[in-house]
Amino acid sequence: SRRTHRAEVVEIVDAYIDTGEGTRARSLRFGDTLTVAVVVRVQRSCRVSLELIVKDSQRQPVVFSSSGISEGVEFTLSAGNHLLKATVHNLPLAQGDYYLDLMIARTGMEFLDYLEDALMFTVDRCDPNLTGFGYTQCRGQGSVYLHVDYELLKASGSPECANG
C-alpha cells in the first residue's frame, strides 16, 4: 500500500477484510458479505467519514462509497484507537482480483489519511443467476453486476412487435 495523504490528527494503523469469525479473508464469492475493518489512531477529537474505492485487477476504480457522502454517517472520534467497519451486502463483483483504497476524510472537504491499495481480495466465483454463466473481469463486460428489471411493453399507438 502507499499513503498519499496524511494529517496528524488521524492515521489508519490496520485494515482487513473481516469474516466475522475472528479471521481475515482474502477471497470471497459473488453475493457474499464484504466487511472492511479499519483501525484508526486518533490524536485529538475529530469528526470523520470512512471512504472506499474498489478497483479492478488493472487498478481501475469501479466503485466508490463514502459513509458521509453516500450514507450521511460521520463518526465523532475521541483520542485513542477506534475500529470502523464498512459492510457491503450481496457483493455484486465479477470474478477476479480487486484492490481497496481506504480514506479517512472530513466529509466533502479533505483527506486526513489515504491508503492506496490498502487491501487486496479475490472474488473466486461469480454466477449471478445460477445459469452457468461465469461473469469475470476478463470478459470485458465490467466488474459490477447490476440486477435490473427488464420488461416488454406495447408502445402506445405502435403496432404489435413480434418476438424473435
mmCIF file of C-alpha atoms in Angstrom:
data_model
loop_
_atom_site.group_PDB
_atom_site.id
_atom_site.type_symbol
_atom_site.label_atom_id
_atom_site.label_comp_id
_atom_site.label_asym_id
_atom_site.label_seq_id
_atom_site.Cartn_x
_atom_site.Cartn_y
_atom_site.Cartn_z
ATOM 1 C CA SER A 1 0.000 0.000 0.000
ATOM 2 C CA ARG A 2 1.003 3.603 -0.483
ATOM 3 C CA ARG A 3 -0.017 6.527 1.733
ATOM 4 C CA THR A 4 -0.876 9.579 -0.394
ATOM 5 C CA HIS A 5 -2.295 11.915 2.279
ATOM 6 C CA ARG A 6 -1.572 12.073 5.972
ATOM 7 C CA ALA A 7 -2.725 14.569 8.586
ATOM 8 C CA GLU A 8 -1.524 14.375 12.173
ATOM 9 C CA VAL A 9 -5.000 14.091 13.661
ATOM 10 C CA VAL A 10 -5.838 10.540 12.486
ATOM 11 C CA GLU A 11 -3.956 7.581 10.992
ATOM 12 C CA ILE A 12 -5.046 4.208 9.614
ATOM 13 C CA VAL A 13 -2.934 1.687 11.539
ATOM 14 C CA ASP A 14 -4.537 -1.590 10.387
ATOM 15 C CA ALA A 15 -7.134 -2.775 7.906
ATOM 16 C CA TYR A 16 -8.523 -6.168 6.970
ATOM 17 C CA ILE A 17 -11.486 -7.973 5.463
ATOM 18 C CA ASP A 18 -13.389 -9.339 8.439
ATOM 19 C CA THR A 19 -15.013 -12.764 8.148
ATOM 20 C CA GLY A 20 -16.956 -12.200 11.367
ATOM 21 C CA GLU A 21 -15.368 -15.379 12.746
ATOM 22 C CA GLY A 22 -12.139 -13.858 14.014
ATOM 23 C CA THR A 23 -10.178 -14.453 10.812
ATOM 24 C CA ARG A 24 -9.111 -12.253 7.932
ATOM 25 C CA ALA A 25 -10.435 -13.061 4.470
ATOM 26 C CA ARG A 26 -8.601 -12.849 1.141
ATOM 27 C CA SER A 27 -11.248 -14.436 -1.083
ATOM 28 C CA LEU A 28 -14.995 -14.035 -1.442
ATOM 29 C CA ARG A 29 -17.760 -15.117 -3.807
ATOM 30 C CA PHE A 30 -20.395 -13.156 -5.683
ATOM 31 C CA GLY A 31 -23.262 -12.432 -3.267
ATOM 32 C CA ASP A 32 -21.129 -12.731 -0.108
ATOM 33 C CA THR A 33 -20.991 -10.042 2.553
ATOM 34 C CA LEU A 34 -17.827 -7.937 2.408
ATOM 35 C CA THR A 35 -16.905 -6.304 5.727
ATOM 36 C CA VAL A 36 -13.908 -3.999 5.724
ATOM 37 C CA ALA A 37 -12.460 -3.309 9.175
ATOM 38 C CA VAL A 38 -10.264 -0.232 9.616
ATOM 39 C CA VAL A 39 -8.357 0.544 12.807
ATOM 40 C CA VAL A 40 -7.512 4.226 13.244
ATOM 41 C CA ARG A 41 -5.346 6.011 15.793
ATOM 42 C CA VAL A 42 -6.718 9.440 16.699
ATOM 43 C CA GLN A 43 -4.505 12.145 18.252
ATOM 44 C CA ARG A 44 -7.324 14.567 19.085
ATOM 45 C CA SER A 45 -11.093 14.563 18.760
ATOM 46 C CA CYS A 46 -12.388 14.802 15.199
ATOM 47 C CA ARG A 47 -15.444 14.110 13.047
ATOM 48 C CA VAL A 48 -14.714 11.928 10.015
ATOM 49 C CA SER A 49 -16.140 9.674 7.352
ATOM 50 C CA LEU A 50 -14.768 6.382 6.077
ATOM 51 C CA GLU A 51 -14.415 6.185 2.301
ATOM 52 C CA LEU A 52 -13.639 3.260 -0.003
ATOM 53 C CA ILE A 53 -12.678 2.891 -3.635
ATOM 54 C CA VAL A 54 -12.861 -0.610 -5.110
ATOM 55 C CA LYS A 55 -10.508 -1.093 -8.053
ATOM 56 C CA ASP A 56 -10.342 -3.984 -10.530
ATOM 57 C CA SER A 57 -7.318 -6.139 -11.371
ATOM 58 C CA GLN A 58 -5.951 -3.347 -13.593
ATOM 59 C CA ARG A 59 -6.314 -0.983 -10.620
ATOM 60 C CA GLN A 60 -9.057 0.990 -12.358
ATOM 61 C CA PRO A 61 -11.732 2.375 -9.983
ATOM 62 C CA VAL A 62 -15.093 0.619 -10.348
ATOM 63 C CA VAL A 63 -16.994 1.569 -7.172
ATOM 64 C CA PHE A 64 -16.845 4.408 -4.619
ATOM 65 C CA SER A 65 -18.557 4.752 -1.270
ATOM 66 C CA SER A 66 -18.359 7.341 1.493
ATOM 67 C CA SER A 67 -20.050 6.966 4.852
ATOM 68 C CA GLY A 68 -20.545 10.743 4.960
ATOM 69 C CA ILE A 69 -21.487 11.487 1.355
ATOM 70 C CA SER A 70 -23.344 8.286 0.417
ATOM 71 C CA GLU A 71 -24.917 7.334 3.718
ATOM 72 C CA GLY A 72 -24.906 10.505 5.846
ATOM 73 C CA VAL A 73 -22.873 8.740 8.539
ATOM 74 C CA GLU A 74 -19.974 10.551 10.174
ATOM 75 C CA PHE A 75 -18.017 9.311 13.160
ATOM 76 C CA THR A 76 -17.045 11.535 16.090
ATOM 77 C CA LEU A 77 -13.814 10.040 17.393
ATOM 78 C CA SER A 78 -12.009 10.887 20.629
ATOM 79 C CA ALA A 79 -8.253 10.440 21.107
ATOM 80 C CA GLY A 80 -7.227 6.775 21.062
ATOM 81 C CA ASN A 81 -7.734 3.757 18.808
ATOM 82 C CA HIS A 82 -11.050 3.035 17.100
ATOM 83 C CA LEU A 83 -12.388 0.264 14.864
ATOM 84 C CA LEU A 84 -14.548 1.400 11.931
ATOM 85 C CA LYS A 85 -16.381 -1.087 9.729
ATOM 86 C CA ALA A 86 -17.974 -0.828 6.303
ATOM 87 C CA THR A 87 -20.228 -3.672 5.150
ATOM 88 C CA VAL A 88 -21.363 -4.411 1.605
ATOM 89 C CA HIS A 89 -24.207 -6.934 1.457
ATOM 90 C CA ASN A 90 -24.701 -9.129 -1.619
ATOM 91 C CA LEU A 91 -21.329 -8.349 -3.175
ATOM 92 C CA PRO A 92 -22.036 -7.630 -6.898
ATOM 93 C CA LEU A 93 -18.485 -8.108 -8.222
ATOM 94 C CA ALA A 94 -17.299 -10.251 -11.120
ATOM 95 C CA GLN A 95 -14.710 -12.967 -10.630
ATOM 96 C CA GLY A 96 -11.195 -11.538 -10.369
ATOM 97 C CA ASP A 97 -8.784 -9.611 -8.183
ATOM 98 C CA TYR A 98 -9.702 -6.323 -6.509
ATOM 99 C CA TYR A 99 -7.851 -3.616 -4.602
ATOM 100 C CA LEU A 100 -9.288 -1.309 -1.965
ATOM 101 C CA ASP A 101 -8.227 2.275 -1.350
ATOM 102 C CA LEU A 102 -9.148 3.406 2.166
ATOM 103 C CA MET A 103 -9.639 7.005 3.177
ATOM 104 C CA ILE A 104 -10.441 8.822 6.383
ATOM 105 C CA ALA A 105 -11.868 12.203 5.409
ATOM 106 C CA ARG A 106 -13.558 15.325 6.597
ATOM 107 C CA THR A 107 -16.666 14.731 4.542
ATOM 108 C CA GLY A 108 -16.520 16.592 1.256
ATOM 109 C CA MET A 109 -13.556 18.690 2.415
ATOM 110 C CA GLU A 110 -10.231 16.871 2.725
ATOM 111 C CA PHE A 111 -8.493 13.548 3.225
ATOM 112 C CA LEU A 112 -6.943 13.041 6.639
ATOM 113 C CA ASP A 113 -5.429 9.699 5.678
ATOM 114 C CA TYR A 114 -5.445 7.905 2.319
ATOM 115 C CA LEU A 115 -4.016 4.448 1.678
ATOM 116 C CA GLU A 116 -3.917 3.340 -1.958
ATOM 117 C CA ASP A 117 -4.198 -0.423 -2.471
ATOM 118 C CA ALA A 118 -4.557 -0.905 1.279
ATOM 119 C CA LEU A 119 -6.219 -4.303 0.782
ATOM 120 C CA MET A 120 -6.415 -6.884 -1.971
ATOM 121 C CA PHE A 121 -9.025 -9.614 -2.303
ATOM 122 C CA THR A 122 -10.245 -12.086 -4.896
ATOM 123 C CA VAL A 123 -13.783 -12.932 -5.954
ATOM 124 C CA ASP A 124 -13.422 -16.645 -6.694
ATOM 125 C CA ARG A 125 -16.639 -17.406 -8.482
ATOM 126 C CA CYS A 126 -19.470 -15.425 -9.971
ATOM 127 C CA ASP A 127 -22.629 -16.915 -11.467
ATOM 128 C CA PRO A 128 -25.218 -14.198 -10.705
ATOM 129 C CA ASN A 129 -28.406 -16.109 -11.535
ATOM 130 C CA LEU A 130 -27.070 -19.668 -11.284
ATOM 131 C CA THR A 131 -27.289 -20.089 -15.067
ATOM 132 C CA GLY A 132 -23.755 -21.389 -15.584
ATOM 133 C CA PHE A 133 -22.614 -18.011 -16.937
ATOM 134 C CA GLY A 134 -19.201 -17.243 -15.465
ATOM 135 C CA TYR A 135 -19.071 -13.476 -15.030
ATOM 136 C CA THR A 136 -15.393 -12.489 -14.908
ATOM 137 C CA GLN A 137 -13.458 -9.242 -15.299
ATOM 138 C CA CYS A 138 -11.508 -10.671 -18.247
ATOM 139 C CA ARG A 139 -14.680 -10.824 -20.423
ATOM 140 C CA GLY A 140 -14.563 -7.043 -20.830
ATOM 141 C CA GLN A 141 -18.152 -6.666 -19.568
ATOM 142 C CA GLY A 142 -17.267 -4.659 -16.490
ATOM 143 C CA SER A 143 -16.765 -5.628 -12.880
ATOM 144 C CA VAL A 144 -20.101 -4.848 -11.225
ATOM 145 C CA TYR A 145 -23.207 -6.909 -11.958
ATOM 146 C CA LEU A 146 -26.408 -4.889 -11.830
ATOM 147 C CA HIS A 147 -29.702 -6.563 -11.022
ATOM 148 C CA VAL A 148 -32.088 -4.845 -13.426
ATOM 149 C CA ASP A 149 -35.792 -5.472 -14.057
ATOM 150 C CA TYR A 150 -36.476 -5.819 -17.794
ATOM 151 C CA GLU A 151 -39.910 -5.817 -19.384
ATOM 152 C CA LEU A 152 -41.552 -5.691 -22.779
ATOM 153 C CA LEU A 153 -44.438 -3.256 -23.165
ATOM 154 C CA LYS A 154 -46.543 -2.294 -26.130
ATOM 155 C CA ALA A 155 -45.868 1.313 -27.030
ATOM 156 C CA SER A 156 -48.976 3.467 -27.314
ATOM 157 C CA GLY A 157 -50.002 3.940 -30.956
ATOM 158 C CA SER A 158 -47.473 1.466 -32.367
ATOM 159 C CA PRO A 159 -48.086 -1.899 -33.991
ATOM 160 C CA GLU A 160 -47.511 -5.117 -32.041
ATOM 161 C CA CYS A 161 -43.925 -6.236 -32.015
ATOM 162 C CA ALA A 162 -43.185 -9.849 -32.778
ATOM 163 C CA ASN A 163 -40.665 -11.539 -30.501
ATOM 164 C CA GLY A 164 -37.857 -13.362 -32.268
#
